[in-house]
């Protein structure tokens, strides 16, 4: 299935936050500050104005920086993908109520490999 189309070839709506994720992925892949036009080339099926709107929202959320370069702006992610995921995990943990219960549930559902990795990270090995 092509991105942006369903199996019948009809346009499909992106899931909430999916477009923001695609824009961030394009910025991470660029590896340097880039214009909205460069981002739009990497995001399938998104209009230039839509990409600008998403970049503005990401700037407002503090996830992307914007600076003027010539007659346009260039955009760059504030953090890498791992940093963004970690911040999201912290945010969910803060909103989850009983921290011990949330962490216990999270750890109980880790794969054996992830459990071993977490243990190594916690003990500085």
PDB file of C-alpha atoms in Angstrom:
ATOM      1  CA  UNK A   1       0.000   0.000   0.000  1.00  0.00           C
ATOM      2  CA  UNK A   2       1.409   3.373  -0.983  1.00  0.00           C
ATOM      3  CA  UNK A   3       1.685   5.953   1.772  1.00  0.00           C
ATOM      4  CA  UNK A   4      -1.320   8.233   1.680  1.00  0.00           C
ATOM      5  CA  UNK A   5      -3.527   5.742  -0.247  1.00  0.00           C
ATOM      6  CA  UNK A   6      -5.544   2.763   0.894  1.00  0.00           C
ATOM      7  CA  UNK A   7      -5.621  -0.616  -0.885  1.00  0.00           C
ATOM      8  CA  UNK A   8      -8.211   0.705  -3.373  1.00  0.00           C
ATOM      9  CA  UNK A   9      -5.966   3.635  -4.279  1.00  0.00           C
ATOM     10  CA  UNK A  10      -8.172   6.118  -2.446  1.00  0.00           C
ATOM     11  CA  UNK A  11      -6.710   8.815  -0.228  1.00  0.00           C
ATOM     12  CA  UNK A  12      -6.526   7.896   3.460  1.00  0.00           C
ATOM     13  CA  UNK A  13      -6.272  10.159   6.459  1.00  0.00           C
ATOM     14  CA  UNK A  14      -3.081   9.991   8.453  1.00  0.00           C
ATOM     15  CA  UNK A  15      -3.362   8.968  12.077  1.00  0.00           C
ATOM     16  CA  UNK A  16      -3.148  11.753  14.636  1.00  0.00           C
ATOM     17  CA  UNK A  17       0.479  12.798  14.996  1.00  0.00           C
ATOM     18  CA  UNK A  18       1.618  10.726  12.015  1.00  0.00           C
ATOM     19  CA  UNK A  19       2.401  13.769   9.878  1.00  0.00           C
ATOM     20  CA  UNK A  20       4.377  15.379  12.710  1.00  0.00           C
ATOM     21  CA  UNK A  21       6.355  12.140  12.962  1.00  0.00           C
ATOM     22  CA  UNK A  22       7.045  12.148   9.225  1.00  0.00           C
ATOM     23  CA  UNK A  23       8.202  15.771   9.335  1.00  0.00           C
ATOM     24  CA  UNK A  24      10.511  15.037  12.283  1.00  0.00           C
ATOM     25  CA  UNK A  25      11.850  11.962  10.462  1.00  0.00           C
ATOM     26  CA  UNK A  26      12.640  14.134   7.427  1.00  0.00           C
ATOM     27  CA  UNK A  27      14.489  16.614   9.639  1.00  0.00           C
ATOM     28  CA  UNK A  28      16.482  13.855  11.359  1.00  0.00           C
ATOM     29  CA  UNK A  29      17.359  12.307   7.999  1.00  0.00           C
ATOM     30  CA  UNK A  30      18.583  15.660   6.674  1.00  0.00           C
ATOM     31  CA  UNK A  31      21.135  15.907   9.469  1.00  0.00           C
ATOM     32  CA  UNK A  32      21.318  19.691   9.123  1.00  0.00           C
ATOM     33  CA  UNK A  33      18.902  22.635   9.194  1.00  0.00           C
ATOM     34  CA  UNK A  34      16.730  22.594   6.063  1.00  0.00           C
ATOM     35  CA  UNK A  35      13.933  24.613   4.483  1.00  0.00           C
ATOM     36  CA  UNK A  36      10.282  23.622   4.490  1.00  0.00           C
ATOM     37  CA  UNK A  37      10.619  22.834   0.774  1.00  0.00           C
ATOM     38  CA  UNK A  38      13.278  20.194   1.511  1.00  0.00           C
ATOM     39  CA  UNK A  39      11.059  18.673   4.198  1.00  0.00           C
ATOM     40  CA  UNK A  40       8.053  18.685   1.871  1.00  0.00           C
ATOM     41  CA  UNK A  41      10.014  16.713  -0.747  1.00  0.00           C
ATOM     42  CA  UNK A  42      10.472  13.915   1.815  1.00  0.00           C
ATOM     43  CA  UNK A  43       6.877  13.849   3.103  1.00  0.00           C
ATOM     44  CA  UNK A  44       4.699  11.991   0.618  1.00  0.00           C
ATOM     45  CA  UNK A  45       1.396  13.578  -0.263  1.00  0.00           C
ATOM     46  CA  UNK A  46       1.680  16.676   1.933  1.00  0.00           C
ATOM     47  CA  UNK A  47       1.174  20.138   0.520  1.00  0.00           C
ATOM     48  CA  UNK A  48       3.840  22.764   1.150  1.00  0.00           C
ATOM     49  CA  UNK A  49       1.452  24.840   3.292  1.00  0.00           C
ATOM     50  CA  UNK A  50       0.614  21.768   5.373  1.00  0.00           C
ATOM     51  CA  UNK A  51       4.305  21.119   6.014  1.00  0.00           C
ATOM     52  CA  UNK A  52       4.737  24.769   7.030  1.00  0.00           C
ATOM     53  CA  UNK A  53       1.835  24.436   9.457  1.00  0.00           C
ATOM     54  CA  UNK A  54       3.324  21.286  10.986  1.00  0.00           C
ATOM     55  CA  UNK A  55       6.770  22.893  11.273  1.00  0.00           C
ATOM     56  CA  UNK A  56       5.209  25.891  13.021  1.00  0.00           C
ATOM     57  CA  UNK A  57       3.361  23.607  15.457  1.00  0.00           C
ATOM     58  CA  UNK A  58       6.562  21.680  16.163  1.00  0.00           C
ATOM     59  CA  UNK A  59       8.343  24.993  16.825  1.00  0.00           C
ATOM     60  CA  UNK A  60       5.548  26.032  19.205  1.00  0.00           C
ATOM     61  CA  UNK A  61       5.928  22.711  21.051  1.00  0.00           C
ATOM     62  CA  UNK A  62       9.684  23.264  21.383  1.00  0.00           C
ATOM     63  CA  UNK A  63      10.566  20.232  19.269  1.00  0.00           C
ATOM     64  CA  UNK A  64      11.997  22.159  16.314  1.00  0.00           C
ATOM     65  CA  UNK A  65      13.989  25.372  15.977  1.00  0.00           C
ATOM     66  CA  UNK A  66      13.530  27.910  13.191  1.00  0.00           C
ATOM     67  CA  UNK A  67      15.939  30.603  12.061  1.00  0.00           C
ATOM     68  CA  UNK A  68      15.975  32.961   9.147  1.00  0.00           C
ATOM     69  CA  UNK A  69      18.449  32.169   6.423  1.00  0.00           C
ATOM     70  CA  UNK A  70      18.254  34.469   3.443  1.00  0.00           C
ATOM     71  CA  UNK A  71      14.641  34.975   2.421  1.00  0.00           C
ATOM     72  CA  UNK A  72      13.338  31.827   4.062  1.00  0.00           C
ATOM     73  CA  UNK A  73      13.621  29.884   7.302  1.00  0.00           C
ATOM     74  CA  UNK A  74      15.536  26.720   8.055  1.00  0.00           C
ATOM     75  CA  UNK A  75      14.301  24.165  10.563  1.00  0.00           C
ATOM     76  CA  UNK A  76      16.144  21.688  12.761  1.00  0.00           C
ATOM     77  CA  UNK A  77      15.015  19.216  15.408  1.00  0.00           C
ATOM     78  CA  UNK A  78      15.859  20.165  18.993  1.00  0.00           C
ATOM     79  CA  UNK A  79      16.626  16.573  19.954  1.00  0.00           C
ATOM     80  CA  UNK A  80      17.399  13.301  18.230  1.00  0.00           C
ATOM     81  CA  UNK A  81      14.864  10.488  17.928  1.00  0.00           C
ATOM     82  CA  UNK A  82      15.999   8.761  21.132  1.00  0.00           C
ATOM     83  CA  UNK A  83      15.806  12.029  23.077  1.00  0.00           C
ATOM     84  CA  UNK A  84      12.286  12.722  21.825  1.00  0.00           C
ATOM     85  CA  UNK A  85      11.144   9.198  22.723  1.00  0.00           C
ATOM     86  CA  UNK A  86      12.673   9.514  26.196  1.00  0.00           C
ATOM     87  CA  UNK A  87      10.959  12.869  26.748  1.00  0.00           C
ATOM     88  CA  UNK A  88       7.658  11.314  25.709  1.00  0.00           C
ATOM     89  CA  UNK A  89       8.169   8.446  28.125  1.00  0.00           C
ATOM     90  CA  UNK A  90       8.895  10.915  30.948  1.00  0.00           C
ATOM     91  CA  UNK A  91       5.780  12.879  30.071  1.00  0.00           C
ATOM     92  CA  UNK A  92       3.598   9.761  30.111  1.00  0.00           C
ATOM     93  CA  UNK A  93       5.154   8.652  33.388  1.00  0.00           C
ATOM     94  CA  UNK A  94       4.418  12.049  34.928  1.00  0.00           C
ATOM     95  CA  UNK A  95       0.775  11.815  33.799  1.00  0.00           C
ATOM     96  CA  UNK A  96       0.295   8.157  34.745  1.00  0.00           C
ATOM     97  CA  UNK A  97      -0.674   8.616  38.383  1.00  0.00           C
ATOM     98  CA  UNK A  98       0.946   5.839  40.422  1.00  0.00           C
ATOM     99  CA  UNK A  99       4.548   5.881  39.157  1.00  0.00           C
ATOM    100  CA  UNK A 100       5.383   2.538  40.771  1.00  0.00           C
ATOM    101  CA  UNK A 101       2.410   0.856  39.081  1.00  0.00           C
ATOM    102  CA  UNK A 102       3.240   2.387  35.695  1.00  0.00           C
ATOM    103  CA  UNK A 103       6.905   1.374  35.917  1.00  0.00           C
ATOM    104  CA  UNK A 104       6.016  -2.120  37.169  1.00  0.00           C
ATOM    105  CA  UNK A 105       3.631  -2.639  34.243  1.00  0.00           C
ATOM    106  CA  UNK A 106       6.207  -1.295  31.775  1.00  0.00           C
ATOM    107  CA  UNK A 107       8.999  -3.544  33.089  1.00  0.00           C
ATOM    108  CA  UNK A 108       6.739  -6.614  33.265  1.00  0.00           C
ATOM    109  CA  UNK A 109       6.033  -6.318  29.537  1.00  0.00           C
ATOM    110  CA  UNK A 110       9.661  -5.957  28.375  1.00  0.00           C
ATOM    111  CA  UNK A 111      11.228  -8.651  26.238  1.00  0.00           C
ATOM    112  CA  UNK A 112      14.057 -10.638  27.834  1.00  0.00           C
ATOM    113  CA  UNK A 113      16.581  -8.715  25.717  1.00  0.00           C
ATOM    114  CA  UNK A 114      15.163  -5.317  26.699  1.00  0.00           C
ATOM    115  CA  UNK A 115      15.025  -6.361  30.346  1.00  0.00           C
ATOM    116  CA  UNK A 116      18.701  -7.328  30.233  1.00  0.00           C
ATOM    117  CA  UNK A 117      19.591  -4.050  28.494  1.00  0.00           C
ATOM    118  CA  UNK A 118      17.666  -2.014  31.059  1.00  0.00           C
ATOM    119  CA  UNK A 119      19.409  -3.831  33.883  1.00  0.00           C
ATOM    120  CA  UNK A 120      22.807  -3.084  32.299  1.00  0.00           C
ATOM    121  CA  UNK A 121      21.925   0.581  31.879  1.00  0.00           C
ATOM    122  CA  UNK A 122      20.701   0.891  35.467  1.00  0.00           C
ATOM    123  CA  UNK A 123      23.861  -0.687  36.861  1.00  0.00           C
ATOM    124  CA  UNK A 124      26.255   1.170  34.578  1.00  0.00           C
ATOM    125  CA  UNK A 125      27.617  -1.998  32.955  1.00  0.00           C
TER     126      UNK A 125
END
